[in-house]
Amino acid sequence: MSSESSSQSLDRPTEDVTLSVNGETVSATVEPRLKLSDFLRQECGQRGVRVGCEHGVCGACTVLVDGKATKSCLTYAVQVDDAEVTTVEGLSDGGDLHPIQEAFHQEHALQCGFCTSGFVMATKELLDREPDPDQEQIEEGLADNICRCTGYVNIYSAVDRAAEELAEVPSDDLTDRTAGGDD
Ligand code: FES
Ligand code: FES
């Protein structure tokens, strides 16, 4: 990931933005119209940020902004100045998957996988907020995300499994790259 990047053109207004992306400080000069999803993919190389509908409907582009699940296709990069942004790449520790990612793998909670990073990030926010969610809370927590392949049953099972496994993991054993360092 580049720490200094630029997407300005000569004849369009630009703004400077500095933020943390998966724990790394990124400074750039961008057009105010640049979406956070495009900024993360193009300027920061975070290709785990998926762009589906680009209308705030599917949730594929979900990232955490200061720990809150946020649709990056509805957010401008300049709106996250000074914020801490976490993408799905920020959850794994090198080759070690985060327990939420591992749970999605174990429960076969994906087929094409296009929606998966958005679901994983929505799950991260849900379990940070509610470590032991019941079925209704899981369905509510993931209601902003659409999967066309799995029928949701395995995804809900993955959230259950992740909650159980996270309850067993000392927080010090998880990577510390998400907003607030509470991961
Ligand atoms: S791409 Fe952002 S909600 Fe669909
Ligand atoms: S796994 Fe394909 S859209 Fe969800």
PDB file of N, CA and C in Angstrom, residues 39-77:
ATOM      1  N   PHE A  39     -11.221   4.484  -3.760  1.00  0.00           N
ATOM      2  CA  PHE A  39      -9.968   4.890  -3.106  1.00  0.00           C
ATOM      3  C   PHE A  39      -9.259   3.674  -2.514  1.00  0.00           C
ATOM      4  N   LEU A  40     -10.013   2.842  -1.805  1.00  0.00           N
ATOM      5  CA  LEU A  40      -9.400   1.689  -1.145  1.00  0.00           C
ATOM      6  C   LEU A  40      -8.864   0.691  -2.165  1.00  0.00           C
ATOM      7  N   ARG A  41      -9.612   0.467  -3.231  1.00  0.00           N
ATOM      8  CA  ARG A  41      -9.175  -0.501  -4.243  1.00  0.00           C
ATOM      9  C   ARG A  41      -8.025   0.046  -5.094  1.00  0.00           C
ATOM     10  N   GLN A  42      -8.186   1.282  -5.566  1.00  0.00           N
ATOM     11  CA  GLN A  42      -7.244   1.797  -6.553  1.00  0.00           C
ATOM     12  C   GLN A  42      -6.013   2.440  -5.923  1.00  0.00           C
ATOM     13  N   GLU A  43      -6.218   3.200  -4.863  1.00  0.00           N
ATOM     14  CA  GLU A  43      -5.096   3.925  -4.253  1.00  0.00           C
ATOM     15  C   GLU A  43      -4.386   3.083  -3.211  1.00  0.00           C
ATOM     16  N   CYS A  44      -5.137   2.175  -2.558  1.00  0.00           N
ATOM     17  CA  CYS A  44      -4.560   1.425  -1.441  1.00  0.00           C
ATOM     18  C   CYS A  44      -4.367  -0.049  -1.758  1.00  0.00           C
ATOM     19  N   GLY A  45      -4.842  -0.500  -2.902  1.00  0.00           N
ATOM     20  CA  GLY A  45      -4.645  -1.902  -3.288  1.00  0.00           C
ATOM     21  C   GLY A  45      -5.445  -2.889  -2.465  1.00  0.00           C
ATOM     22  N   GLN A  46      -6.482  -2.448  -1.795  1.00  0.00           N
ATOM     23  CA  GLN A  46      -7.284  -3.339  -0.958  1.00  0.00           C
ATOM     24  C   GLN A  46      -8.414  -3.931  -1.812  1.00  0.00           C
ATOM     25  N   ARG A  47      -8.063  -4.936  -2.591  1.00  0.00           N
ATOM     26  CA  ARG A  47      -9.012  -5.492  -3.554  1.00  0.00           C
ATOM     27  C   ARG A  47     -10.054  -6.390  -2.900  1.00  0.00           C
ATOM     28  N   GLY A  48      -9.922  -6.623  -1.603  1.00  0.00           N
ATOM     29  CA  GLY A  48     -10.981  -7.342  -0.889  1.00  0.00           C
ATOM     30  C   GLY A  48     -12.246  -6.506  -0.761  1.00  0.00           C
ATOM     31  N   VAL A  49     -12.124  -5.210  -1.019  1.00  0.00           N
ATOM     32  CA  VAL A  49     -13.314  -4.346  -1.037  1.00  0.00           C
ATOM     33  C   VAL A  49     -14.007  -4.583  -2.368  1.00  0.00           C
ATOM     34  N   ARG A  50     -15.183  -5.166  -2.313  1.00  0.00           N
ATOM     35  CA  ARG A  50     -15.894  -5.536  -3.541  1.00  0.00           C
ATOM     36  C   ARG A  50     -16.931  -4.482  -3.891  1.00  0.00           C
ATOM     37  N   VAL A  51     -17.050  -4.202  -5.160  1.00  0.00           N
ATOM     38  CA  VAL A  51     -18.038  -3.235  -5.627  1.00  0.00           C
ATOM     39  C   VAL A  51     -19.095  -3.993  -6.423  1.00  0.00           C
ATOM     40  N   GLY A  52     -20.309  -4.003  -5.893  1.00  0.00           N
ATOM     41  CA  GLY A  52     -21.403  -4.706  -6.559  1.00  0.00           C
ATOM     42  C   GLY A  52     -22.364  -3.720  -7.177  1.00  0.00           C
ATOM     43  N   CYS A  53     -23.370  -3.325  -6.393  1.00  0.00           N
ATOM     44  CA  CYS A  53     -24.435  -2.467  -6.931  1.00  0.00           C
ATOM     45  C   CYS A  53     -24.015  -1.008  -7.077  1.00  0.00           C
ATOM     46  N   GLU A  54     -23.071  -0.560  -6.217  1.00  0.00           N
ATOM     47  CA  GLU A  54     -22.668   0.851  -6.136  1.00  0.00           C
ATOM     48  C   GLU A  54     -23.829   1.772  -5.793  1.00  0.00           C
ATOM     49  N   HIS A  55     -24.889   1.221  -5.235  1.00  0.00           N
ATOM     50  CA  HIS A  55     -26.044   2.033  -4.843  1.00  0.00           C
ATOM     51  C   HIS A  55     -26.428   1.829  -3.387  1.00  0.00           C
ATOM     52  N   GLY A  56     -25.566   1.220  -2.613  1.00  0.00           N
ATOM     53  CA  GLY A  56     -25.865   1.050  -1.193  1.00  0.00           C
ATOM     54  C   GLY A  56     -26.849  -0.064  -0.891  1.00  0.00           C
ATOM     55  N   VAL A  57     -27.057  -0.965  -1.824  1.00  0.00           N
ATOM     56  CA  VAL A  57     -28.068  -2.003  -1.638  1.00  0.00           C
ATOM     57  C   VAL A  57     -27.464  -3.344  -1.221  1.00  0.00           C
ATOM     58  N   CYS A  58     -26.356  -3.743  -1.840  1.00  0.00           N
ATOM     59  CA  CYS A  58     -25.897  -5.139  -1.694  1.00  0.00           C
ATOM     60  C   CYS A  58     -24.962  -5.372  -0.523  1.00  0.00           C
ATOM     61  N   GLY A  59     -24.260  -4.353  -0.061  1.00  0.00           N
ATOM     62  CA  GLY A  59     -23.362  -4.505   1.083  1.00  0.00           C
ATOM     63  C   GLY A  59     -22.021  -5.138   0.753  1.00  0.00           C
ATOM     64  N   ALA A  60     -21.764  -5.460  -0.505  1.00  0.00           N
ATOM     65  CA  ALA A  60     -20.491  -6.096  -0.860  1.00  0.00           C
ATOM     66  C   ALA A  60     -19.293  -5.224  -0.491  1.00  0.00           C
ATOM     67  N   CYS A  61     -19.492  -3.911  -0.497  1.00  0.00           N
ATOM     68  CA  CYS A  61     -18.400  -2.965  -0.295  1.00  0.00           C
ATOM     69  C   CYS A  61     -18.184  -2.589   1.166  1.00  0.00           C
ATOM     70  N   THR A  62     -18.836  -3.306   2.079  1.00  0.00           N
ATOM     71  CA  THR A  62     -18.816  -2.915   3.495  1.00  0.00           C
ATOM     72  C   THR A  62     -17.405  -2.968   4.080  1.00  0.00           C
ATOM     73  N   VAL A  63     -17.015  -1.878   4.721  1.00  0.00           N
ATOM     74  CA  VAL A  63     -15.765  -1.807   5.482  1.00  0.00           C
ATOM     75  C   VAL A  63     -16.117  -1.214   6.848  1.00  0.00           C
ATOM     76  N   LEU A  64     -15.157  -1.236   7.759  1.00  0.00           N
ATOM     77  CA  LEU A  64     -15.375  -0.580   9.043  1.00  0.00           C
ATOM     78  C   LEU A  64     -14.733   0.799   9.012  1.00  0.00           C
ATOM     79  N   VAL A  65     -15.493   1.800   9.408  1.00  0.00           N
ATOM     80  CA  VAL A  65     -14.955   3.151   9.582  1.00  0.00           C
ATOM     81  C   VAL A  65     -15.098   3.488  11.055  1.00  0.00           C
ATOM     82  N   ASP A  66     -13.962   3.629  11.719  1.00  0.00           N
ATOM     83  CA  ASP A  66     -13.950   3.797  13.178  1.00  0.00           C
ATOM     84  C   ASP A  66     -14.815   2.724  13.845  1.00  0.00           C
ATOM     85  N   GLY A  67     -14.698   1.516  13.334  1.00  0.00           N
ATOM     86  CA  GLY A  67     -15.370   0.360  13.921  1.00  0.00           C
ATOM     87  C   GLY A  67     -16.801   0.159  13.499  1.00  0.00           C
ATOM     88  N   LYS A  68     -17.343   1.054  12.683  1.00  0.00           N
ATOM     89  CA  LYS A  68     -18.750   0.959  12.285  1.00  0.00           C
ATOM     90  C   LYS A  68     -18.855   0.452  10.845  1.00  0.00           C
ATOM     91  N   ALA A  69     -19.707  -0.536  10.626  1.00  0.00           N
ATOM     92  CA  ALA A  69     -19.897  -1.055   9.276  1.00  0.00           C
ATOM     93  C   ALA A  69     -20.426   0.055   8.369  1.00  0.00           C
ATOM     94  N   THR A  70     -19.734   0.257   7.260  1.00  0.00           N
ATOM     95  CA  THR A  70     -20.003   1.404   6.383  1.00  0.00           C
ATOM     96  C   THR A  70     -19.941   0.953   4.932  1.00  0.00           C
ATOM     97  N   LYS A  71     -20.914   1.384   4.157  1.00  0.00           N
ATOM     98  CA  LYS A  71     -20.900   1.058   2.733  1.00  0.00           C
ATOM     99  C   LYS A  71     -19.961   2.028   2.020  1.00  0.00           C
ATOM    100  N   SER A  72     -18.848   1.507   1.574  1.00  0.00           N
ATOM    101  CA  SER A  72     -17.824   2.393   1.022  1.00  0.00           C
ATOM    102  C   SER A  72     -18.208   2.950  -0.339  1.00  0.00           C
ATOM    103  N   CYS A  73     -19.239   2.360  -0.991  1.00  0.00           N
ATOM    104  CA  CYS A  73     -19.683   2.926  -2.267  1.00  0.00           C
ATOM    105  C   CYS A  73     -20.564   4.150  -2.065  1.00  0.00           C
ATOM    106  N   LEU A  74     -21.036   4.345  -0.832  1.00  0.00           N
ATOM    107  CA  LEU A  74     -21.871   5.518  -0.538  1.00  0.00           C
ATOM    108  C   LEU A  74     -21.099   6.577   0.252  1.00  0.00           C
ATOM    109  N   THR A  75     -19.806   6.359   0.390  1.00  0.00           N
ATOM    110  CA  THR A  75     -18.974   7.238   1.207  1.00  0.00           C
ATOM    111  C   THR A  75     -17.890   7.826   0.326  1.00  0.00           C
ATOM    112  N   TYR A  76     -17.634   9.105   0.461  1.00  0.00           N
ATOM    113  CA  TYR A  76     -16.529   9.705  -0.274  1.00  0.00           C
ATOM    114  C   TYR A  76     -15.245   9.596   0.552  1.00  0.00           C
ATOM    115  N   ALA A  77     -14.149   9.436  -0.143  1.00  0.00           N
ATOM    116  CA  ALA A  77     -12.865   9.309   0.555  1.00  0.00           C
ATOM    117  C   ALA A  77     -12.618  10.504   1.470  1.00  0.00           C
TER     118      ALA A  77
END
